[in-house]
Coordinates of C-alpha atoms in Angstrom, one line a residue:
M148 CA 193.6 82.6 -63.8
N149 CA 190.2 81.0 -64.7
A150 CA 191.9 78.1 -66.4
L151 CA 194.1 77.5 -63.4
L152 CA 191.0 77.5 -61.1
R153 CA 189.2 75.1 -63.4
V154 CA 192.1 72.7 -63.4
A155 CA 192.3 72.9 -59.6
V156 CA 188.5 72.2 -59.2
L157 CA 188.6 69.3 -61.7
A158 CA 191.6 67.8 -59.9
G159 CA 189.8 68.1 -56.6
L160 CA 186.6 66.5 -58.0
S161 CA 188.5 63.7 -59.6
C162 CA 190.2 62.9 -56.3
F163 CA 186.9 63.0 -54.4
L164 CA 185.1 60.8 -57.0
S165 CA 187.9 58.3 -57.1
L166 CA 187.4 57.3 -53.5
P167 CA 186.2 53.7 -53.0
A168 CA 182.5 53.3 -52.7
A169 CA 181.2 51.9 -49.5
A170 CA 178.1 49.7 -49.9
E171 CA 176.4 47.1 -47.8
V172 CA 175.8 43.6 -49.0
F173 CA 173.1 41.5 -47.4
K174 CA 173.2 37.7 -47.2
C175 CA 169.6 36.5 -47.2
K176 CA 168.4 32.9 -46.8
Q177 CA 165.2 32.3 -48.8
A178 CA 162.3 30.1 -47.7
D179 CA 163.5 27.3 -50.0
G180 CA 167.0 27.4 -48.3
K181 CA 168.9 29.2 -51.1
L182 CA 171.4 31.9 -50.1
V183 CA 171.0 35.2 -52.0
Y184 CA 173.3 38.2 -51.9
Q185 CA 171.7 41.6 -52.5
D186 CA 172.3 45.2 -51.9
Y187 CA 169.1 45.9 -49.9
P188 CA 167.9 44.4 -46.6
C189 CA 166.1 41.1 -46.5
K190 CA 162.3 41.4 -46.4
G191 CA 160.6 39.6 -43.5
N192 CA 163.6 37.3 -43.1
P193 CA 165.3 37.6 -39.7
H194 CA 168.3 35.7 -41.0
G195 CA 169.4 38.5 -43.3
A196 CA 172.1 40.7 -42.0
P197 CA 174.7 43.0 -43.6
M198 CA 177.9 41.3 -44.3
D199 CA 181.3 42.7 -43.3
L200 CA 183.3 42.4 -46.5
P201 CA 187.0 43.0 -46.1
P202 CA 188.5 45.5 -48.5
D203 CA 189.9 43.9 -51.6
Q204 CA 193.2 42.5 -50.3
P205 CA 195.8 41.0 -52.6
T206 CA 196.3 37.3 -52.2
Y207 CA 199.5 35.6 -51.5
R208 CA 199.9 34.7 -55.2
D209 CA 199.4 38.4 -56.1
H210 CA 202.2 39.3 -53.7
V211 CA 204.5 36.7 -55.1
T212 CA 203.7 37.8 -58.7
A213 CA 204.4 41.4 -57.9
Y214 CA 207.7 40.5 -56.1
E215 CA 208.8 38.5 -59.1
R216 CA 207.9 41.2 -61.6
A217 CA 209.7 43.9 -59.4
S218 CA 212.8 41.6 -59.2
A219 CA 212.8 41.1 -63.0
E220 CA 212.4 44.9 -63.6
R221 CA 215.1 45.7 -61.1
Q222 CA 217.5 43.2 -62.8
F223 CA 216.6 44.7 -66.2
V224 CA 217.3 48.2 -64.9
Q225 CA 220.7 47.0 -63.5
Q226 CA 221.6 45.5 -66.9
V227 CA 220.7 48.6 -68.7
E228 CA 222.7 50.8 -66.3
A229 CA 225.7 48.4 -66.6
E230 CA 225.5 48.6 -70.4
R231 CA 225.3 52.4 -70.2
E232 CA 228.4 52.5 -68.0
R233 CA 230.3 50.2 -70.4
N234 CA 229.3 52.4 -73.3
K235 CA 230.4 55.5 -71.4
A236 CA 233.8 53.9 -70.6
L237 CA 234.2 52.9 -74.3
A238 CA 233.4 56.4 -75.4
R239 CA 236.0 57.8 -73.0
I240 CA 238.6 55.4 -74.3
E241 CA 237.7 56.1 -77.9
E242 CA 237.8 59.9 -77.3
G243 CA 241.2 59.5 -75.6
A244 CA 242.5 57.5 -78.6
K245 CA 241.1 60.2 -81.0
T246 CA 242.8 62.9 -78.9
K247 CA 246.1 61.0 -79.1
V248 CA 245.8 60.6 -82.8
A249 CA 245.0 64.2 -83.2
A250 CA 248.0 65.2 -81.1
R251 CA 250.3 63.0 -83.2
N252 CA 248.9 64.4 -86.4
D253 CA 249.4 68.0 -85.1
E254 CA 253.0 67.1 -84.3
Q255 CA 253.5 65.6 -87.7
C256 CA 252.0 68.7 -89.4
D257 CA 254.2 71.0 -87.3
D258 CA 257.2 68.8 -88.4
Y259 CA 256.2 69.3 -92.1
T260 CA 256.2 73.1 -91.7
A261 CA 259.5 73.1 -89.7
K262 CA 261.2 71.0 -92.3
A263 CA 259.9 73.1 -95.2
N264 CA 261.0 76.3 -93.4
R265 CA 264.5 74.8 -92.8
I266 CA 264.8 73.7 -96.4
E267 CA 263.7 77.0 -97.8
K268 CA 266.2 78.8 -95.6
Q269 CA 268.9 76.5 -96.9
A270 CA 267.8 77.1 -100.5
R271 CA 268.4 80.9 -100.0
N272 CA 272.1 80.3 -99.4
W273 CA 273.9 81.8 -102.4
W274 CA 276.9 79.5 -102.2
Y275 CA 274.8 76.4 -103.3
S276 CA 274.5 75.8 -107.0
F277 CA 271.4 76.9 -108.7
K278 CA 270.4 73.3 -109.5
Y279 CA 270.8 72.2 -105.8
R280 CA 268.8 75.3 -104.6
E281 CA 266.0 74.4 -107.1
Q282 CA 266.0 70.8 -105.7
L283 CA 265.7 72.2 -102.1
R284 CA 262.8 74.5 -103.2
N285 CA 261.0 71.5 -104.8
Q286 CA 261.5 69.5 -101.6
A287 CA 260.1 72.4 -99.5
R288 CA 257.2 72.8 -102.0
A289 CA 256.5 69.0 -101.7
L290 CA 256.4 69.3 -97.9
R291 CA 254.1 72.3 -98.1
D292 CA 251.8 70.4 -100.4
K293 CA 251.8 67.4 -98.1
Y294 CA 251.0 69.8 -95.2
F295 CA 248.0 71.2 -97.0
R296 CA 246.8 67.9 -98.2
E297 CA 247.1 65.9 -95.0
C298 CA 246.8 68.6 -92.3
L299 CA 244.4 71.2 -93.7
G300 CA 242.4 68.9 -95.9
S301 CA 241.3 66.7 -93.1
R302 CA 239.9 69.5 -90.9

């Protein structure tokens, strides 16, 4: 609570102290004709009077410079945002391509398993010769190996 109070007091003081200072400037003409500017009234010189100084106003050149800088920054921000949108679009396209490739790979892996199951079922038929059934089992084994190597090895 005390820390919060300290922060609030310091913030208030910093706002109060940052206000512009108001001071009078006197333009005095000396006896030899020189003009002198000072922060206190002229002594014994009726020609000395406080000057009305306008607050520090930006010049036309300051306005032009600020406008040019703001325009350049606005253009830079637009370029950055356009590049970000392009990158997002490319990422979406790339993600879609990856999804299509993954779906195709899944179909191919399912196809390996289905073929291996079909060949193993065929190899169980007793009316085929032993040698032919052994060839079918080897084909099924090769498909299962291919499935494990290509489908499970890449995940």
